[in-house]
Short mmCIF file of C-alpha atoms in Angstrom, two decimals:
data_model
loop_
_atom_site.label_atom_id
_atom_site.label_comp_id
_atom_site.label_asym_id
_atom_site.label_seq_id
_atom_site.Cartn_x
_atom_site.Cartn_y
_atom_site.Cartn_z
CA UNK A 1 155.00 114.81 109.36
CA UNK A 2 157.38 116.93 111.45
CA UNK A 3 159.29 115.15 114.20
CA UNK A 4 158.47 116.23 117.75
CA UNK A 5 161.34 117.25 120.05
CA UNK A 6 162.39 114.34 122.26
CA UNK A 7 161.34 116.20 125.48
CA UNK A 8 157.80 116.43 124.15
CA UNK A 9 157.89 112.78 123.07
CA UNK A 10 159.10 111.80 126.54
CA UNK A 11 156.15 113.63 128.10
CA UNK A 12 153.77 111.95 125.66
CA UNK A 13 155.17 108.50 126.42
CA UNK A 14 155.25 109.11 130.16
CA UNK A 15 151.58 110.12 130.24
CA UNK A 16 150.75 107.09 128.07
CA UNK A 17 152.67 104.87 130.52
CA UNK A 18 150.70 106.31 133.44
CA UNK A 19 147.41 105.54 131.68
CA UNK A 20 148.51 102.03 130.70
CA UNK A 21 149.94 101.17 134.13
CA UNK A 22 146.89 102.56 135.92
CA UNK A 23 144.67 100.39 133.72
CA UNK A 24 146.75 97.20 133.41
CA UNK A 25 149.21 97.27 136.32
CA UNK A 26 152.96 97.85 136.28
CA UNK A 27 154.02 94.24 135.74
CA UNK A 28 151.68 93.71 132.76
CA UNK A 29 152.57 96.97 131.03
CA UNK A 30 155.20 96.53 128.31
CA UNK A 31 157.18 99.00 126.26
CA UNK A 32 155.17 97.86 123.25
CA UNK A 33 151.84 98.55 124.97
CA UNK A 34 153.06 102.00 126.08
CA UNK A 35 154.13 102.86 122.54
CA UNK A 36 150.71 101.72 121.28
CA UNK A 37 148.96 103.78 123.95
CA UNK A 38 150.97 106.83 122.85
CA UNK A 39 150.39 106.12 119.17
CA UNK A 40 154.09 105.94 118.30
CA UNK A 41 156.46 103.26 117.08
CA UNK A 42 158.52 101.13 119.45
CA UNK A 43 161.67 102.70 118.02
CA UNK A 44 160.45 106.11 119.21
CA UNK A 45 160.08 104.72 122.73
CA UNK A 46 163.65 103.37 122.74
CA UNK A 47 164.91 106.68 121.32
CA UNK A 48 163.35 108.56 124.27
CA UNK A 49 164.05 106.05 127.08
CA UNK A 50 167.13 103.88 127.21
CA UNK A 51 165.71 101.67 129.99
CA UNK A 52 162.54 100.78 131.86
CA UNK A 53 164.13 102.30 134.95
CA UNK A 54 164.36 105.68 133.20
CA UNK A 55 160.70 105.42 132.20
CA UNK A 56 159.55 104.54 135.74
CA UNK A 57 161.50 107.43 137.22
CA UNK A 58 159.81 109.74 134.72
CA UNK A 59 156.41 108.27 135.66
CA UNK A 60 157.04 108.84 139.39
CA UNK A 61 158.21 112.42 138.82
CA UNK A 62 155.27 113.21 136.53
CA UNK A 63 152.60 111.84 138.87
CA UNK A 64 154.05 113.92 141.71
CA UNK A 65 154.03 116.97 139.46
CA UNK A 66 150.35 116.46 138.67
CA UNK A 67 149.29 117.38 142.20
CA UNK A 68 152.11 119.70 143.32
CA UNK A 69 150.81 122.53 141.14
CA UNK A 70 147.30 122.06 142.51
CA UNK A 71 148.53 122.22 146.11
CA UNK A 72 150.79 125.23 145.46
CA UNK A 73 147.85 127.13 144.05
CA UNK A 74 145.70 126.20 147.06
CA UNK A 75 148.18 127.32 149.74
CA UNK A 76 148.03 130.97 148.84
CA UNK A 77 147.97 132.90 152.15
CA UNK A 78 144.67 132.78 154.03
CA UNK A 79 143.66 134.60 157.23
CA UNK A 80 145.64 132.14 159.38
CA UNK A 81 148.36 129.58 158.81
CA UNK A 82 145.93 126.83 159.86
CA UNK A 83 143.49 127.84 157.12
CA UNK A 84 146.30 127.96 154.57
CA UNK A 85 147.49 124.48 155.53
CA UNK A 86 143.95 123.14 155.45
CA UNK A 87 143.42 124.51 151.95
CA UNK A 88 146.54 122.67 150.78
CA UNK A 89 145.43 119.34 152.26
CA UNK A 90 141.91 119.81 150.92
CA UNK A 91 143.29 120.35 147.41
CA UNK A 92 145.45 117.25 147.73
CA UNK A 93 142.60 115.03 149.00
CA UNK A 94 140.38 116.30 146.20
CA UNK A 95 143.07 115.30 143.70
CA UNK A 96 143.29 111.81 145.23
CA UNK A 97 139.50 111.47 145.09
CA UNK A 98 139.45 112.59 141.44
CA UNK A 99 142.40 110.41 140.36
CA UNK A 100 142.43 107.35 142.66
CA UNK A 101 143.96 105.03 140.06
CA UNK A 102 146.93 107.33 139.56
CA UNK A 103 147.63 107.55 143.29
CA UNK A 104 147.13 103.79 143.66
CA UNK A 105 149.76 103.36 140.96
CA UNK A 106 152.34 105.09 143.16
CA UNK A 107 152.06 102.30 145.75
CA UNK A 108 152.28 99.65 143.06
CA UNK A 109 155.40 101.31 141.66
CA UNK A 110 157.01 101.18 145.11
CA UNK A 111 156.28 97.47 145.55
CA UNK A 112 157.41 96.68 142.00
CA UNK A 113 160.71 98.53 142.48
CA UNK A 114 161.40 96.85 145.83
CA UNK A 115 160.71 93.38 144.44
CA UNK A 116 162.55 93.79 141.13
CA UNK A 117 166.32 93.25 141.43
CA UNK A 118 168.19 96.33 140.28
CA UNK A 119 165.17 98.63 140.64
CA UNK A 120 165.37 99.18 144.41
CA UNK A 121 166.90 102.64 144.00
CA UNK A 122 163.72 103.79 142.26
CA UNK A 123 161.69 103.21 145.43
CA UNK A 124 164.23 105.22 147.40
CA UNK A 125 164.18 107.97 144.76
CA UNK A 126 160.38 107.98 144.87
CA UNK A 127 160.31 108.68 148.61
CA UNK A 128 163.16 111.18 148.37
CA UNK A 129 161.06 112.98 145.78
CA UNK A 130 158.12 113.11 148.20
CA UNK A 131 160.34 114.73 150.84
CA UNK A 132 161.80 117.11 148.22
CA UNK A 133 158.25 118.05 147.22
CA UNK A 134 157.30 118.89 150.79
CA UNK A 135 160.53 120.88 151.17
CA UNK A 136 159.50 122.93 148.14
CA UNK A 137 155.95 123.44 149.50
CA UNK A 138 157.21 124.43 152.96
CA UNK A 139 159.65 126.94 151.46
CA UNK A 140 156.87 128.23 149.20
CA UNK A 141 154.70 128.73 152.30
CA UNK A 142 157.50 130.40 154.27
CA UNK A 143 158.08 132.93 151.50
CA UNK A 144 154.44 134.02 151.71
CA UNK A 145 154.11 134.20 155.50
CA UNK A 146 156.20 135.68 158.30
CA UNK A 147 157.02 132.91 160.78
CA UNK A 148 159.95 130.82 161.97
CA UNK A 149 159.78 127.04 161.68
CA UNK A 150 159.89 125.13 164.97
CA UNK A 151 161.75 122.17 163.47
CA UNK A 152 164.27 121.97 160.59
CA UNK A 153 162.79 121.87 157.09
CA UNK A 154 164.26 118.43 156.18
CA UNK A 155 162.78 116.80 159.30
CA UNK A 156 159.39 118.44 158.79
CA UNK A 157 159.37 117.49 155.09
CA UNK A 158 160.10 113.82 155.84
CA UNK A 159 157.44 113.75 158.56
CA UNK A 160 154.77 115.29 156.29
CA UNK A 161 155.70 112.94 153.44
CA UNK A 162 155.32 109.89 155.72
CA UNK A 163 152.05 111.16 157.19
CA UNK A 164 150.54 111.96 153.80
CA UNK A 165 151.63 108.61 152.42
CA UNK A 166 149.70 106.77 155.12
CA UNK A 167 146.68 109.04 154.89
CA UNK A 168 146.54 108.64 151.11
CA UNK A 169 146.39 104.86 151.44
CA UNK A 170 143.71 105.30 154.11
CA UNK A 171 141.64 107.39 151.69
CA UNK A 172 142.15 104.98 148.78
CA UNK A 173 140.97 102.04 150.88
CA UNK A 174 138.02 103.75 152.60
CA UNK A 175 136.96 106.15 149.85
CA UNK A 176 136.68 109.95 149.58
CA UNK A 177 134.41 110.16 152.62
CA UNK A 178 137.45 109.23 154.73
CA UNK A 179 138.76 112.79 154.20
CA UNK A 180 136.11 114.22 156.51
CA UNK A 181 136.03 117.83 157.66
CA UNK A 182 136.94 116.74 161.20
CA UNK A 183 140.00 114.83 159.95
CA UNK A 184 141.14 117.78 157.83
CA UNK A 185 140.68 120.13 160.78
CA UNK A 186 142.72 117.87 163.07
CA UNK A 187 145.53 117.41 160.54
CA UNK A 188 145.66 121.13 159.75
CA UNK A 189 145.81 122.11 163.41
CA UNK A 190 148.54 119.55 164.06
CA UNK A 191 150.66 120.60 161.07
CA UNK A 192 150.20 124.32 161.74
CA UNK A 193 151.39 123.69 165.29
CA UNK A 194 154.49 121.90 164.02
CA UNK A 195 155.24 124.69 161.60
CA UNK A 196 154.69 127.51 164.07
CA UNK A 197 151.22 129.02 163.94
CA UNK A 198 151.22 132.81 164.47
CA UNK A 199 148.64 134.38 166.80
CA UNK A 200 145.05 133.84 165.70
CA UNK A 201 144.11 136.36 163.03
CA UNK A 202 147.71 137.21 162.16
CA UNK A 203 148.55 137.46 158.50
#
């Protein structure tokens, strides 16, 4: 049987880790159980990841990547900036509703990293990644629309990351119905106002 390139093996093991951790919890998931989930030997795991920290960072990055593509696709220009923003949030909430365990895992990863000596930097990296993700989405949006931001991109990205983090937990606790049309409308209007909504009907 031909050997897979290590990048492909890393992706395979990372996705297996996400499934195992979502099912069993971070603390109870071992390298052996991840290798079993992926259907590879333990030696393959250690060939691809030299530490549990490296694995967890890959898990965090991969989970974020799962929904970034969905949101990017959704924020193609609509009639107004508000509608474009709303489409992005709707796509994100739909992803949370469809994959609640995966999003719940992100909070567990944060708590695990903060409580585990030597892993604290992973929690910081996780939240830096959220801000980086919003920076990428904001810049993606700016390229497609003609407007000037009212506040600097880094500040807006950190604000949106913090807001979404709280709203995601709200949705996970209360269920998909928590992402009501009224809530989405309010959030979209607020965010569009922060960004710099052009006149109604402007492209």
